[in-house]
Amino acid sequence: MRAPRDLLAAALTSLALGAGAVAGCGDEDTTAGPGPSGGVGGGGASPPQAFTPAAGGLRRLLAHQYVASVRYLLGDAAAAAAEGAGLLPTDQPLNGYLAIGAAETPPSLTHPELWDLTAEKVAVAVVADPSRLAAFVPCVTAGPFDDACYDDLAADFGRMLFRRPATSEDRAWVTGIAKKAREWASGDFMTGIAYALRAMLQAPSFLYLAEIGEPDADVVSPDGPRRKLGPHELASRLSFFLVDATPDEELLDAADAKKLDEAGLRAQAERLVAKPEAKSAVHRRFREFLYLAEALSAQKSPETYPDFDDNVRAAMVEEAERLLEDLFFVRDADARELFTADYTFVNDALAKIYGVSAPPAGAWKKVSWPAEQARAGFLASGAFLARASHAVTTSPTRRGVFIKDRVLCETVPPPDPDVNPSLPQPKPGEPPKTTKELVQAHQKEQRCKDCHAKFDPFGFAYEHFDAIGRYRTTDAGEPVDSTGEIEGFGKFASPRDVANILLADEKKRLSHCLMLHYFRGSLGHLETKGEEPALEKLHAAFEGASFSLKELLVETTVNPAFLYVAEQGSMP
Amino acid sequence: MKKLVLNRRAVLRGALSGGAVALGLPLLEIMLNGNGSALADGRPLPKRFVSWFWGNGVYLPTFEPAQTGAGWAPSEALKPLTPVLPYVNLCTGLRNRCRNLITHHEGMCVFSGWDIQPFDGPKQFNSHMGGPTIDQLVADAVGKDTPVRAIHVGTDRKLSSADGGTTLAALSHRGPNDPEYPIHDPQTIWTLLFGKAAKNDAELRLGIVGAVKDDLGRLQKRLGALDKQIMDKHLAGVAELEKKILALPPACATPAKPTETNPDVPNQDLTAVEDVMDELIALAFKCDVTRVATVLFHYGASHFHFHMLNQAGYEHHNDNSHQGPGDWQERYTAVVAYCMARLANLAGRLLAEKEPDGTPLLDSTILYASSDCGPGWSHSLRRQPIVLVGHGRGGLKYPGIHYMATPNTNPTADAPPAAGNTSDVLLTVLQAYDPAATQVGELGACKGPCNNGAPGTPPGSTTPLEEIRGAGTT
């Protein structure tokens, strides 16, 4: 749990605001302090300072991490049982990330029962096919089927499951449960295994990553000694960071042998990042970051967009997945191309929407964006343009907020209270207005303009693309005006312009922001002010590696922000 | 032969040795005292509670009935409640006095009387609920003796990614940053309420519970104060599991496992899912599996399109409640009426299910329903309505009344006139379950009388709304 920042910030906000509203669109983007992106990026406006790690503590495994760990440790049938039961608690995001929710929000009262029921299903599956378990505990299939085998389960499988050497206490309670169950089942050996597994799978030692560390006597900061994660904590952090699953045997062996110094960590990271599971983990991070789940269920007016169906929605998400795959795994390209690429992938349905040549039915192909449409990257694709639109019309606001929040990592405050945020609709008899005109009319009120001027114009650049991403030259019968300007960013009239400004940005906000999203969504906390020097160092490494995502991932694992934690509660 | 006395606690204690059934029995006549007014051991008859939420407020001109007091006639949006109208106490014209405003989130204070606590973060709309919600307070009073303390149900799955924090995502909160999130899958709800252990292995399972507690204890020694809070919550959940293991499965007729799983898909069938959830809640009440439920029917600021009302082309939040294109008033009214129909569906199921003495479960239940604002387009907390169905064994008036705190002289205004305090209703409801309760929500030192609407006055209440209070236990 990393909540001190949130709770403290909440308390401060509450105190400062008293009876007032939580609004205002001041210089919140560059405010130093415990808030998000508290100065990381932004051109180094803050004075240099010493690195102070974020608080350590517990993080619950996410449901998919639980399943992947069960798959590695107990086999596919066991993983299918865990997943198929549909009883694993649903993860809930905090600050936009499931990983932060799992670190900062307590479990629900029903979680323990759901973990118990899931563990029961897994145990049944393992008893039906113990072959994978036997890889760690050979006696479960080879015998002898005796007390010593229960102890092997506790010690050898316990080490794998708890991601650290099993203690004598672990061995006592695991074998105790196994023996009791065997007795209850009139001597049936495997019943003992089943109940022991059922217990082990709901033990907090499995369900939570503990990142607590030991005091690092070498470095004492004003907040007290920082804490260095131990080899087994590092092995777990590394494995869940890169492959979203429990450490494999090789990694645990390295931890046991205390071989996870910088060279050892780097070697393990390079090994893991080449695994297929690492690819899945990257896709999962970006699915969350880009709101692809929301794109998959986006709804449109059937009258206006009769062809926008499940196939189109699924194709738009697959298009994004194919772009991610191509950028990060086929080409190991500059990660910023996610938002600047001059190509995409289409099937026949998407080709029709984008106005490009179609591949044969059922096939996909890589295509260049048509030059006259000036599209660029994910922001010019359906999964963004459709999701960040309304049922009929586009939404320069939703599109602009995404760019401000997810591409630049700049905070967007909520609107003034009691303001009517509705776009003024034309009265009967009045000529229709373009979406841009409606948005601009809304900004006539100063208190709206203060904030909306900082993100709506981004959306204007995408006004050539309707609510499902088709290119258009008119809106409400008028020629589209896609020009916009944002102070501190620049003037633009197309997605391509926005992409070019992002690439030339002196503050390097795009690459900082990509790095921060991966960091937050993987390690389960918002970056802190104290982590800023370490993250600047990480960004320099990212840039030095031509913005290779793979290199960023490996470099993260040897960064001080990865290796150290602070005493919990010592946050500013 | 000794007379059978079903003392739940005694049976619970003996469950391991004797394997008897304790929790989860339907209320049998044998369990009542001579005149049926209490259990044989003197404990009160069960009372049930549901909080029920629909997002994005109401269109006041079609929602608030003109007529007040007893014998009121429902408005267009409230017509679907007609079959249970005698059970409805409607409160309008009140003001939700939450002070921290970020749109939608603050409306949820109507369920707690606590200010939301906004916090800094990358999300535009970020907050936690400041204190426990009413269902948790009621569960503290009535949830101890049932196998399941409370069940939290959700139907709509289209919470906007713009919303962060926990306030809008959960209807039930045990305290700050302690949400009890809704469960959207009817099969999971069924399992939690009616699932039966595959084997007679309670003792082994309790052994596992003990091992989990020990592991928690060892881990806790190494943790900071905040993680200890998380572990304490985990431990509280383990205690719930322990209670459940000790309670043998319900002995009454249980429903078949539903076929619906309620995935997040376009054109999600809210009606069917909600009907299944309603059946599970009604039968869980009848079997005394639980006495408290929350239903987060439709999220505030949700992206849901009410396709079943021929509104597939309109997102209710943006296109109806925010004065979108065309006849938004008509669409807005239709959606609110639909939500009231779904509320009436649950109330109807509770009316149809009977106690052993033939009285409907609705007589022992209060459904506390509200939204996240009054008029949706301004997110105003003025005239945020509360619909109460059922009287909780005389805690509320029966037949119900329409209480209007102040007339609506400007029904279409962004900030219409309002008076009173929605937390007064909360306190009246809480007292139906906990007669000793004297306050609800956030209170603090205030100059002059509390709840006078002065800026800075916390939104809690010490003054129940007497107008809707019932005659007492019936």
Short mmCIF file of N, CA, C and O in Angstrom, two decimals, chain A residues 490-544:
data_model
loop_
_atom_site.label_atom_id
_atom_site.label_comp_id
_atom_site.label_asym_id
_atom_site.label_seq_id
_atom_site.Cartn_x
_atom_site.Cartn_y
_atom_site.Cartn_z
N GLY A 490 2.28 24.79 -29.25
CA GLY A 490 2.48 25.29 -30.61
C GLY A 490 1.20 25.38 -31.40
O GLY A 490 0.11 25.19 -30.86
N LYS A 491 1.36 25.71 -32.67
CA LYS A 491 0.22 25.79 -33.59
C LYS A 491 0.20 24.54 -34.44
O LYS A 491 1.25 24.03 -34.84
N PHE A 492 -1.01 24.10 -34.80
CA PHE A 492 -1.11 22.85 -35.55
C PHE A 492 -2.44 22.82 -36.29
O PHE A 492 -3.36 23.57 -35.95
N ALA A 493 -2.51 21.96 -37.30
CA ALA A 493 -3.77 21.83 -38.04
C ALA A 493 -4.05 20.38 -38.42
O ALA A 493 -4.98 20.11 -39.18
N SER A 494 -3.26 19.45 -37.89
CA SER A 494 -3.47 18.04 -38.26
C SER A 494 -2.78 17.15 -37.24
O SER A 494 -1.91 17.60 -36.50
N PRO A 495 -3.15 15.87 -37.22
CA PRO A 495 -2.42 14.92 -36.37
C PRO A 495 -0.92 14.90 -36.68
O PRO A 495 -0.10 14.78 -35.79
N ARG A 496 -0.58 15.05 -37.95
CA ARG A 496 0.83 15.05 -38.34
C ARG A 496 1.57 16.23 -37.69
O ARG A 496 2.68 16.10 -37.18
N ASP A 497 0.90 17.39 -37.67
CA ASP A 497 1.52 18.55 -37.02
C ASP A 497 1.75 18.28 -35.54
O ASP A 497 2.81 18.60 -35.00
N VAL A 498 0.74 17.71 -34.89
CA VAL A 498 0.87 17.42 -33.46
C VAL A 498 2.05 16.47 -33.24
O VAL A 498 2.88 16.66 -32.35
N ALA A 499 2.14 15.45 -34.11
CA ALA A 499 3.24 14.48 -33.99
C ALA A 499 4.59 15.17 -34.15
O ALA A 499 5.54 14.91 -33.40
N ASN A 500 4.69 16.06 -35.14
CA ASN A 500 5.97 16.74 -35.36
C ASN A 500 6.36 17.61 -34.17
O ASN A 500 7.53 17.68 -33.80
N ILE A 501 5.36 18.27 -33.58
CA ILE A 501 5.66 19.09 -32.40
C ILE A 501 6.11 18.21 -31.25
O ILE A 501 7.05 18.54 -30.52
N LEU A 502 5.44 17.09 -31.09
CA LEU A 502 5.83 16.16 -30.01
C LEU A 502 7.27 15.70 -30.17
O LEU A 502 8.03 15.62 -29.21
N LEU A 503 7.67 15.40 -31.41
CA LEU A 503 9.02 14.91 -31.65
C LEU A 503 10.07 16.00 -31.43
O LEU A 503 11.19 15.72 -31.01
N ALA A 504 9.68 17.26 -31.72
CA ALA A 504 10.64 18.36 -31.59
C ALA A 504 10.59 19.02 -30.22
O ALA A 504 11.37 19.93 -29.94
N ASP A 505 9.70 18.56 -29.36
CA ASP A 505 9.47 19.19 -28.05
C ASP A 505 10.76 19.25 -27.22
O ASP A 505 11.34 18.21 -26.90
N GLU A 506 11.17 20.44 -26.87
CA GLU A 506 12.39 20.58 -26.07
C GLU A 506 12.26 19.93 -24.70
O GLU A 506 13.23 19.46 -24.12
N LYS A 507 11.06 19.93 -24.19
CA LYS A 507 10.84 19.34 -22.86
C LYS A 507 10.76 17.81 -22.91
O LYS A 507 10.71 17.17 -21.88
N LYS A 508 10.71 17.28 -24.10
CA LYS A 508 10.66 15.82 -24.28
C LYS A 508 9.53 15.20 -23.47
O LYS A 508 9.69 14.17 -22.79
N ARG A 509 8.39 15.83 -23.53
CA ARG A 509 7.28 15.38 -22.70
C ARG A 509 6.77 14.00 -23.11
O ARG A 509 6.38 13.19 -22.29
N LEU A 510 6.76 13.75 -24.41
CA LEU A 510 6.23 12.47 -24.88
C LEU A 510 7.03 11.29 -24.35
O LEU A 510 6.46 10.33 -23.80
N SER A 511 8.34 11.36 -24.47
CA SER A 511 9.15 10.22 -24.01
C SER A 511 9.13 10.10 -22.49
O SER A 511 9.12 9.00 -21.94
N HIS A 512 9.12 11.25 -21.80
CA HIS A 512 8.96 11.19 -20.34
C HIS A 512 7.65 10.51 -19.97
O HIS A 512 7.58 9.69 -19.06
N CYS A 513 6.62 10.88 -20.70
CA CYS A 513 5.29 10.40 -20.35
C CYS A 513 5.15 8.90 -20.62
O CYS A 513 4.58 8.17 -19.82
N LEU A 514 5.71 8.44 -21.73
CA LEU A 514 5.70 7.00 -22.01
C LEU A 514 6.39 6.24 -20.89
O LEU A 514 5.91 5.22 -20.39
N MET A 515 7.53 6.78 -20.46
CA MET A 515 8.29 6.16 -19.38
C MET A 515 7.46 6.14 -18.09
O MET A 515 7.39 5.11 -17.41
N LEU A 516 6.82 7.27 -17.78
CA LEU A 516 6.07 7.35 -16.53
C LEU A 516 4.87 6.41 -16.52
O LEU A 516 4.57 5.79 -15.51
N HIS A 517 4.18 6.29 -17.66
CA HIS A 517 3.04 5.38 -17.70
C HIS A 517 3.48 3.95 -17.43
O HIS A 517 2.83 3.22 -16.69
N TYR A 518 4.60 3.57 -18.03
CA TYR A 518 5.06 2.20 -17.82
C TYR A 518 5.45 1.99 -16.36
O TYR A 518 5.16 0.95 -15.76
N PHE A 519 6.08 2.98 -15.81
CA PHE A 519 6.53 2.92 -14.41
C PHE A 519 5.33 2.81 -13.46
O PHE A 519 5.26 1.92 -12.61
N ARG A 520 4.37 3.70 -13.62
CA ARG A 520 3.19 3.70 -12.74
C ARG A 520 2.40 2.40 -12.88
O ARG A 520 1.99 1.80 -11.88
N GLY A 521 2.17 2.01 -14.11
CA GLY A 521 1.30 0.86 -14.38
C GLY A 521 1.96 -0.46 -14.02
O GLY A 521 1.30 -1.49 -13.97
N SER A 522 3.29 -0.44 -13.79
CA SER A 522 3.99 -1.67 -13.45
C SER A 522 4.32 -1.75 -11.97
O SER A 522 4.19 -2.79 -11.35
N LEU A 523 4.78 -0.65 -11.40
CA LEU A 523 5.28 -0.69 -10.03
C LEU A 523 4.24 -0.23 -9.02
O LEU A 523 4.47 -0.28 -7.81
N GLY A 524 3.08 0.22 -9.51
CA GLY A 524 1.97 0.43 -8.58
C GLY A 524 2.05 1.68 -7.74
O GLY A 524 1.49 1.71 -6.65
N HIS A 525 2.73 2.70 -8.18
CA HIS A 525 2.62 3.98 -7.49
C HIS A 525 2.90 5.11 -8.47
O HIS A 525 3.59 4.91 -9.47
N LEU A 526 2.34 6.27 -8.16
CA LEU A 526 2.67 7.44 -8.95
C LEU A 526 4.09 7.86 -8.58
O LEU A 526 4.50 7.73 -7.43
N GLU A 527 4.82 8.33 -9.54
CA GLU A 527 6.18 8.78 -9.26
C GLU A 527 6.15 9.90 -8.23
O GLU A 527 5.21 10.68 -8.18
N THR A 528 7.17 9.92 -7.39
CA THR A 528 7.22 10.95 -6.36
C THR A 528 8.31 11.97 -6.70
O THR A 528 9.18 11.71 -7.55
N LYS A 529 8.24 13.07 -6.03
CA LYS A 529 9.27 14.11 -6.22
C LYS A 529 10.66 13.54 -5.94
O LYS A 529 11.62 13.81 -6.65
N GLY A 530 10.74 12.74 -4.87
CA GLY A 530 12.04 12.18 -4.48
C GLY A 530 12.63 11.25 -5.53
O GLY A 530 13.84 11.07 -5.61
N GLU A 531 11.77 10.66 -6.36
CA GLU A 531 12.26 9.74 -7.38
C GLU A 531 12.74 10.46 -8.64
O GLU A 531 13.27 9.83 -9.56
N GLU A 532 12.51 11.75 -8.65
CA GLU A 532 12.79 12.52 -9.87
C GLU A 532 14.21 12.32 -10.41
O GLU A 532 14.38 12.05 -11.61
N PRO A 533 15.25 12.42 -9.55
CA PRO A 533 16.60 12.25 -10.12
C PRO A 533 16.79 10.87 -10.76
O PRO A 533 17.42 10.75 -11.81
N ALA A 534 16.24 9.84 -10.12
CA ALA A 534 16.38 8.49 -10.68
C ALA A 534 15.64 8.38 -12.00
O ALA A 534 16.10 7.73 -12.95
N LEU A 535 14.47 9.02 -12.08
CA LEU A 535 13.69 8.93 -13.31
C LEU A 535 14.33 9.76 -14.43
O LEU A 535 14.24 9.38 -15.60
N GLU A 536 14.97 10.83 -14.06
CA GLU A 536 15.70 11.59 -15.08
C GLU A 536 16.85 10.75 -15.64
O GLU A 536 17.12 10.76 -16.83
N LYS A 537 17.48 10.03 -14.75
CA LYS A 537 18.57 9.14 -15.17
C LYS A 537 18.01 8.05 -16.10
O LYS A 537 18.61 7.71 -17.12
N LEU A 538 16.85 7.55 -15.74
CA LEU A 538 16.22 6.52 -16.55
C LEU A 538 15.85 7.08 -17.93
O LEU A 538 16.04 6.42 -18.95
N HIS A 539 15.35 8.30 -17.91
CA HIS A 539 14.98 8.90 -19.19
C HIS A 539 16.21 9.10 -20.07
O HIS A 539 16.17 8.89 -21.29
N ALA A 540 17.31 9.50 -19.45
CA ALA A 540 18.55 9.69 -20.23
C ALA A 540 18.96 8.36 -20.88
O ALA A 540 19.39 8.32 -22.03
N ALA A 541 18.80 7.28 -20.13
CA ALA A 541 19.15 5.96 -20.68
C ALA A 541 18.20 5.59 -21.83
O ALA A 541 18.62 5.03 -22.85
N PHE A 542 16.92 5.91 -21.65
CA PHE A 542 15.90 5.65 -22.67
C PHE A 542 16.27 6.41 -23.95
O PHE A 542 16.31 5.84 -25.05
N GLU A 543 16.62 7.66 -23.78
CA GLU A 543 16.99 8.49 -24.93
C GLU A 543 18.28 7.96 -25.57
O GLU A 543 18.38 7.89 -26.80
N GLY A 544 19.22 7.57 -24.71
CA GLY A 544 20.50 7.04 -25.21
C GLY A 544 20.31 5.77 -26.02
O GLY A 544 21.14 5.42 -26.86
#
